[in-house]
Amino acid sequence: MNIWEFVTNILFQPASLAVLGAALAVILPGWGSAKAVGFCGEAVAGVMSEDPSKFGKALVLNILPATQGIYGFVVAFMVMIKTGIIGGGYSLTLNGGLYLFAACLPMAVVGYISAVKQGKTAVAGINMVAKHPEASGKAVTSTALVETYAILALLVSVLFILFMPAALTAAA
Amino acid sequence: MSIAPMKKLSLFAAGDDCDAIVSGLMKLRCIEIVTADAEKEALPACEYPGEKADAEASVARIRSAVAALEKYSVRKFALLKPKITVDRDAFASDGSSERAWETVGKVEENLKETSRIEDEIRAAEDLLRVAEPWYDDTLPLDFEGTATTSFVRGSLPGGTDIGALTEALAERFSYLTETSSGGGTVYVGVYTLNGYSDAAAKLLASVGFVKAALPKSPKTASALSREASSKVSRLGKEKEKLTEELRTLALEIDDLRVLCDIESTVLETFRNREKMLSAGPVNYLTGWAPAEKQEKVEKFLSGFACAYGFEDPTEEDDPPVLLKNNAFAKNFEWVVGMYSYPKYGSYDPTFIMAIFFCILFGMMFADAGYGLLFILVAFVGVPALKIKGKLKKNITMFGWCGISCVIMGILFGGFFGDLPYEIATKMFGAPEFKQAIWIDPVKDPLSFLIVSLGVGAAHLIAGMAVKFYILCREGHVLDAILDIGLWWVLFGSVALVALVPNVGIWVLVGAALAVILTGGRREKNWLMKPIKGFLSLYGLINYCSDLLSYSRILALGLASSIIAMVLNIIGTMPGNTVAGWALLIAVGIVGHPINIALNALGAFVHTSRLQYIEFFGKFYEDGGREFVPATEIGEFTDIDDE
């Protein structure tokens, strides 16, 4: 099998494309969230070594960037339902596969970037909480601002998937 | 609903009465004692360095005793540990206080003895380790040779050619005996004829001989070891006895905790007294009290020979802020506090915010099952576990949100996700049905999005209404109508365009023109007026982006319901069998708490954000300082701060 045959016969199949999109929606935001929660955890450990009583406030900031991974998972799950991987009952056209692949991209790309950037804001917030625990609400708010874009990406990806034109699917 | 008006207390009292007055005020818990400005009043501050140091030392002693006993105490879990209810005065007068001090003394004695024994055990164990290679040596450890020879013990690196070394030593009138070997080392003793020690020592040094550091003792190594090991076991028993004593003393740990709070309160009294100024025989105290507590304070002070006055705050003052809310809204005050307390004399938004907080949280976390759990924890668990104070408010707030979650869960179809649906269809083969009585956000997200934006619009308009109210209260009725009222006309006309296009479009144009014409009215320069007016129409974009921000309700609602759905789908896969039900329960017990933890946090953070940025942004004046009254210390004991 040459490359051309691989592309047309295997990669450019409806289910492959949709699954590729879903996989990216899990991989990239999950990767970003893991990275961000990881370096936030390091910052929290640093603060804890000084004053363990701030753990509650620091923990909220620590897990804020975890949500992108969850959003990615939600998108992937909706693709699984749409493609019939879960539940069955659908079969896609090639355009449908490509459509779902594209629908996953906002979540996949924005999810990764926003998780990492949110993590950096959260680290700054954790360091601030170490000095001014009473201002933790402000730190949480400015960290949550970053997430707005992950939420918008999630909304767009989800709406794309839910409102997929019926012509792109055919009952199996 | 409001910010409590404050009164400034100025008090002159005889130096001898100060202790009673300050500790009495701390019991009343309605005065925030302010550090008096020594420079402005040109008076020296009161100082109690000796008393304070004594109190600090007492607290430190009790704390270390409590810390030592905690290990052996039955009640370990700090979060669930209810506070001790005790009458402090009775505790001090009925001899409990002396007994508690005796216990502290016993614990200190015990700890001292324990550490001495531990040191001895360590020394004996060291000896055992050092003596071990010489067990087979029958000579006493202090043996250093006979009349004509010298004797030295030491070690050689493993792998040394002992035979060759013995021969080489023999040439220097020395004799080597091997005692033992192990761990890459050979232990030897060397006899040398008097007068040849230098030559032998040089040779030994060249092969890496190290002289053994052994205790000088007329006994053999094995005899010494026997003694040491019997000592270790005897000391071990003594230590066990001391631990047992600590275990018994730990039964009295609560008395020590009460004592700790009492002594900490003494220390706190001195700290508060140092905030006063000294004016010869009298001391000067300033503080803030809520106006409604004035009478209570006056009644207390009437028992002392002192002069005092209550004044209203002036422009220069920075009074602390005490929020006054009903039983529902007071649980949400800490959410306001997380942002910033409102400025003194401004508007307290807690009540309105609390209502929207419940609605928004409920929509983001629309699940009746999860909501019931919240209600159970907040309204059954908290009283049962006697949780009080800040933690109680935190949890109770989620309880109120839980009520909203139940209502929203019924409307939008969530009971542990789609658990009833999955069980009915997968386990019992029921036909498909709609679980939500209104809108299912997973099946019909667009309708849910519209509802979300509608709630958002109500929230924004409520924020603007608060600003409208504040402006009117300050007498700027015209500003209220032009800056807020006109926008409402504009919003209304957008809706009107959709219903009656012919009329609506003209109302819309009219309102927009009015905004442009009035937007620049504060500008002095006539050229700038129309420009500023046009720019104020730009506010429309801000309102639009504020409104779109509420689309996060849909996103967070979907995230929590879809994760619950995934759990239910996995759990019901095997169908209606024993294994199937077991899997469903197992997946539920592990999965749903994780979903609750993650998504309740998300719902909380994003609801707060909508309050702080979209809602507070319309009117809020921040920068207030929380009212923190002087109080007795209640770290372990219940001081009933309701």
Coordinates of N, CA, C and O in Angstrom, one line a residue, chain B residues 78-168:
Chain B
A78 N -9.6 17.0 62.9 CA -9.8 18.4 63.3 C -11.1 19.0 62.7 O -11.8 19.7 63.3
L79 N -11.4 18.7 61.4 CA -12.5 19.3 60.7 C -13.8 18.9 61.4 O -14.7 19.7 61.5
L80 N -13.9 17.7 61.8 CA -15.2 17.2 62.3 C -15.3 17.3 63.8 O -16.3 16.9 64.4
K81 N -14.2 17.8 64.4 CA -14.2 17.8 65.9 C -15.1 19.0 66.3 O -14.8 20.1 66.1
P82 N -16.2 18.7 67.0 CA -17.0 19.8 67.5 C -16.2 20.6 68.6 O -15.4 20.0 69.3
K83 N -16.5 21.9 68.7 CA -15.8 22.7 69.7 C -16.3 22.3 71.1 O -17.4 21.8 71.3
I84 N -15.4 22.5 72.1 CA -15.7 22.1 73.5 C -16.6 23.2 74.1 O -16.4 24.4 73.9
T85 N -17.7 22.8 74.7 CA -18.6 23.7 75.4 C -18.2 23.8 76.8 O -18.1 22.7 77.5
V86 N -17.8 24.9 77.3 CA -17.3 25.0 78.7 C -17.7 26.4 79.3 O -17.7 27.4 78.5
D87 N -17.9 26.5 80.6 CA -18.0 27.7 81.3 C -16.7 28.1 81.8 O -16.1 27.5 82.7
R88 N -16.1 29.1 81.1 CA -14.7 29.5 81.4 C -14.5 29.9 82.9 O -13.5 29.6 83.5
D89 N -15.5 30.7 83.4 CA -15.3 31.2 84.7 C -15.3 30.1 85.7 O -14.5 30.0 86.7
A90 N -16.2 29.1 85.5 CA -16.3 27.9 86.4 C -15.0 27.1 86.3 O -14.5 26.7 87.3
F91 N -14.5 27.0 85.1 CA -13.3 26.3 84.8 C -12.1 26.9 85.7 O -11.3 26.1 86.2
A92 N -12.1 28.2 85.7 CA -11.0 28.9 86.5 C -11.2 28.7 88.0 O -10.3 28.6 88.7
S93 N -12.5 28.7 88.4 CA -12.7 28.8 89.9 C -12.8 27.4 90.5 O -12.5 27.3 91.7
D94 N -13.3 26.4 89.8 CA -13.5 25.1 90.5 C -12.3 24.2 90.5 O -12.4 23.0 90.8
G95 N -11.1 24.8 90.2 CA -9.9 24.0 90.4 C -9.5 23.2 89.1 O -8.4 22.7 89.1
S96 N -10.4 23.3 88.1 CA -10.0 22.6 86.8 C -8.8 23.2 86.2 O -7.9 22.5 85.7
S97 N -8.7 24.5 86.4 CA -7.5 25.2 85.8 C -6.2 24.7 86.4 O -5.3 24.4 85.7
E98 N -6.2 24.6 87.8 CA -5.0 24.1 88.4 C -4.7 22.7 88.0 O -3.5 22.3 87.7
R99 N -5.7 21.9 87.9 CA -5.5 20.5 87.5 C -4.9 20.4 86.1 O -4.0 19.6 85.8
A100 N -5.4 21.3 85.2 CA -4.9 21.3 83.9 C -3.5 21.7 83.8 O -2.6 21.1 83.1
W101 N -3.1 22.7 84.7 CA -1.7 23.1 84.7 C -0.8 21.9 85.3 O 0.3 21.7 84.8
E102 N -1.4 21.2 86.3 CA -0.6 20.0 86.8 C -0.4 19.0 85.6 O 0.7 18.5 85.5
T103 N -1.4 18.8 84.8 CA -1.3 17.9 83.7 C -0.2 18.4 82.7 O 0.6 17.6 82.3
V104 N -0.2 19.7 82.5 CA 0.8 20.3 81.6 C 2.2 19.9 82.2 O 3.1 19.5 81.5
G105 N 2.4 20.1 83.5 CA 3.6 19.9 84.2 C 4.0 18.4 84.0 O 5.1 18.1 83.7
K106 N 3.0 17.5 84.2 CA 3.3 16.1 84.1 C 3.7 15.7 82.7 O 4.6 14.9 82.5
V107 N 3.0 16.3 81.7 CA 3.4 16.0 80.3 C 4.8 16.5 80.0 O 5.6 15.8 79.4
E108 N 5.2 17.7 80.6 CA 6.5 18.2 80.3 C 7.5 17.3 81.0 O 8.6 16.9 80.3
E109 N 7.3 16.9 82.2 CA 8.1 15.9 82.9 C 8.3 14.7 82.1 O 9.4 14.2 81.9
N110 N 7.2 14.2 81.7 CA 7.2 12.9 80.9 C 8.0 13.1 79.6 O 8.8 12.2 79.3
L111 N 7.8 14.2 78.9 CA 8.6 14.4 77.7 C 10.1 14.5 77.9 O 10.9 14.0 77.2
K112 N 10.4 15.2 79.0 CA 11.8 15.3 79.4 C 12.4 13.9 79.6 O 13.5 13.6 79.1
E113 N 11.7 13.2 80.5 CA 12.2 11.8 80.8 C 12.3 11.0 79.6 O 13.3 10.3 79.4
T114 N 11.3 11.1 78.7 CA 11.3 10.3 77.5 C 12.5 10.6 76.6 O 13.2 9.7 76.1
S115 N 12.8 11.9 76.5 CA 13.9 12.2 75.6 C 15.2 11.8 76.3 O 16.2 11.4 75.6
R116 N 15.3 11.8 77.6 CA 16.5 11.4 78.3 C 16.7 9.9 78.0 O 17.8 9.4 77.6
I117 N 15.6 9.1 78.1 CA 15.7 7.7 77.9 C 16.1 7.4 76.5 O 16.9 6.5 76.1
E118 N 15.5 8.2 75.6 CA 15.8 8.0 74.1 C 17.3 8.2 73.9 O 17.9 7.5 73.1
D119 N 17.8 9.2 74.5 CA 19.3 9.5 74.4 C 20.1 8.3 74.8 O 21.0 7.9 74.2
E120 N 19.7 7.7 76.0 CA 20.4 6.6 76.6 C 20.3 5.4 75.7 O 21.3 4.7 75.5
I121 N 19.1 5.2 75.1 CA 19.0 4.0 74.2 C 19.9 4.2 73.0 O 20.5 3.3 72.6
R122 N 19.9 5.4 72.5 CA 20.7 5.7 71.3 C 22.2 5.4 71.7 O 22.9 4.7 70.9
A123 N 22.7 5.8 72.8 CA 24.1 5.6 73.2 C 24.4 4.1 73.3 O 25.4 3.6 72.8
A124 N 23.4 3.4 74.0 CA 23.6 1.9 74.1 C 23.7 1.2 72.8 O 24.5 0.3 72.5
E125 N 22.8 1.7 71.9 CA 22.8 1.1 70.5 C 24.0 1.4 69.8 O 24.5 0.5 69.0
D126 N 24.6 2.6 70.0 CA 25.8 2.9 69.3 C 26.9 2.0 69.8 O 27.7 1.5 69.0
L127 N 26.9 1.7 71.2 CA 27.9 0.9 71.7 C 27.8 -0.5 71.2 O 28.8 -1.2 70.8
L128 N 26.6 -1.0 71.0 CA 26.4 -2.4 70.5 C 27.0 -2.5 69.1 O 27.6 -3.4 68.7
R129 N 26.8 -1.4 68.3 CA 27.3 -1.4 66.9 C 28.8 -1.4 66.9 O 29.4 -2.1 66.1
V130 N 29.4 -0.6 67.8 CA 30.9 -0.5 67.8 C 31.5 -1.8 68.3 O 32.5 -2.2 67.7
A131 N 30.9 -2.4 69.3 CA 31.5 -3.6 69.9 C 31.3 -4.9 69.1 O 32.0 -5.8 69.2
E132 N 30.3 -4.9 68.1 CA 29.9 -6.1 67.4 C 31.1 -6.9 66.8 O 31.2 -8.1 67.0
P133 N 32.0 -6.2 66.1 CA 33.1 -6.9 65.5 C 34.1 -7.6 66.5 O 34.9 -8.5 66.1
W134 N 34.0 -7.2 67.7 CA 35.0 -7.7 68.7 C 34.4 -8.8 69.7 O 35.0 -9.0 70.7
Y135 N 33.2 -9.3 69.3 CA 32.6 -10.3 70.2 C 33.5 -11.4 70.5 O 33.5 -11.9 71.7
D136 N 34.3 -11.9 69.5 CA 35.1 -13.1 69.8 C 36.4 -12.8 70.5 O 37.2 -13.7 70.8
D137 N 36.7 -11.5 70.7 CA 37.9 -11.1 71.3 C 37.8 -11.3 72.8 O 36.9 -10.8 73.5
T138 N 38.7 -12.2 73.4 CA 38.5 -12.5 74.8 C 39.3 -11.5 75.7 O 39.2 -11.7 76.9
L139 N 40.0 -10.6 75.1 CA 40.7 -9.6 76.0 C 39.8 -8.5 76.3 O 38.9 -8.1 75.6
P140 N 40.0 -7.9 77.5 CA 39.2 -6.7 77.9 C 39.5 -5.5 76.9 O 40.6 -5.5 76.3
L141 N 38.6 -4.7 76.8 CA 38.7 -3.6 75.8 C 39.8 -2.6 76.1 O 40.3 -2.0 75.2
D142 N 40.1 -2.5 77.4 CA 41.2 -1.5 77.7 C 42.6 -2.1 77.7 O 43.6 -1.5 78.1
F143 N 42.7 -3.4 77.2 CA 44.0 -4.1 77.2 C 44.9 -3.4 76.1 O 44.5 -3.2 75.0
E144 N 46.1 -2.9 76.6 CA 47.0 -2.2 75.6 C 48.3 -2.8 75.5 O 49.3 -2.2 75.1
G145 N 48.4 -4.1 76.0 CA 49.7 -4.7 75.8 C 50.2 -5.3 77.2 O 49.6 -5.0 78.2
T146 N 51.3 -6.0 77.1 CA 51.9 -6.6 78.3 C 53.1 -5.7 78.7 O 53.3 -4.6 78.1
A147 N 54.0 -6.2 79.6 CA 55.1 -5.4 80.0 C 56.1 -5.2 78.8 O 56.7 -4.1 78.7
T148 N 56.2 -6.2 78.0 CA 57.2 -6.1 76.9 C 56.5 -5.8 75.5 O 57.3 -5.6 74.5
T149 N 55.2 -5.8 75.4 CA 54.6 -5.6 74.1 C 53.5 -4.5 74.2 O 53.0 -4.2 75.3
S150 N 53.2 -3.9 73.1 CA 52.0 -3.1 73.0 C 51.0 -3.8 72.1 O 51.3 -4.6 71.2
F151 N 49.7 -3.4 72.3 CA 48.6 -4.1 71.6 C 47.7 -3.0 71.1 O 47.3 -2.1 71.8
V152 N 47.3 -3.2 69.8 CA 46.4 -2.2 69.2 C 45.3 -2.9 68.4 O 45.6 -3.9 67.7
R153 N 44.0 -2.5 68.5 CA 42.9 -3.0 67.7 C 42.6 -2.1 66.6 O 42.7 -0.9 66.7
G154 N 42.2 -2.6 65.5 CA 41.8 -1.7 64.4 C 41.3 -2.5 63.2 O 41.0 -3.7 63.3
S155 N 41.0 -1.8 62.1 CA 40.4 -2.5 60.9 C 41.3 -2.3 59.7 O 42.0 -1.3 59.6
L156 N 41.2 -3.2 58.8 CA 41.9 -3.2 57.6 C 40.9 -3.3 56.4 O 39.8 -3.9 56.6
P157 N 41.1 -2.6 55.3 CA 40.2 -2.8 54.2 C 40.1 -4.3 53.8 O 41.1 -5.0 53.8
G158 N 38.9 -4.7 53.4 CA 38.7 -6.1 52.9 C 39.6 -6.3 51.7 O 39.9 -5.4 51.0
G159 N 40.0 -7.5 51.6 CA 40.9 -7.8 50.4 C 42.4 -7.7 50.7 O 43.2 -7.9 49.8
T160 N 42.7 -7.2 51.9 CA 44.1 -7.1 52.2 C 44.7 -8.5 52.3 O 44.0 -9.4 52.9
D161 N 45.9 -8.7 51.8 CA 46.6 -10.0 51.9 C 47.1 -10.2 53.3 O 48.2 -9.8 53.6
I162 N 46.3 -10.9 54.1 CA 46.6 -11.0 55.5 C 47.9 -11.8 55.7 O 48.8 -11.4 56.5
G163 N 48.1 -12.9 54.9 CA 49.3 -13.7 55.0 C 50.5 -12.9 54.8 O 51.5 -12.9 55.6
A164 N 50.6 -12.1 53.7 CA 51.8 -11.3 53.4 C 52.0 -10.2 54.5 O 53.1 -10.0 54.9
L165 N 50.9 -9.7 55.0 CA 51.0 -8.6 56.0 C 51.6 -9.2 57.3 O 52.4 -8.6 57.9
T166 N 51.1 -10.5 57.6 CA 51.6 -11.1 58.8 C 53.1 -11.3 58.7 O 53.8 -11.1 59.7
E167 N 53.5 -11.7 57.5 CA 55.0 -11.9 57.3 C 55.7 -10.7 57.5 O 56.8 -10.6 58.2
A168 N 55.2 -9.6 56.8 CA 55.9 -8.3 56.9 C 56.0 -7.8 58.3 O 57.0 -7.2 58.7

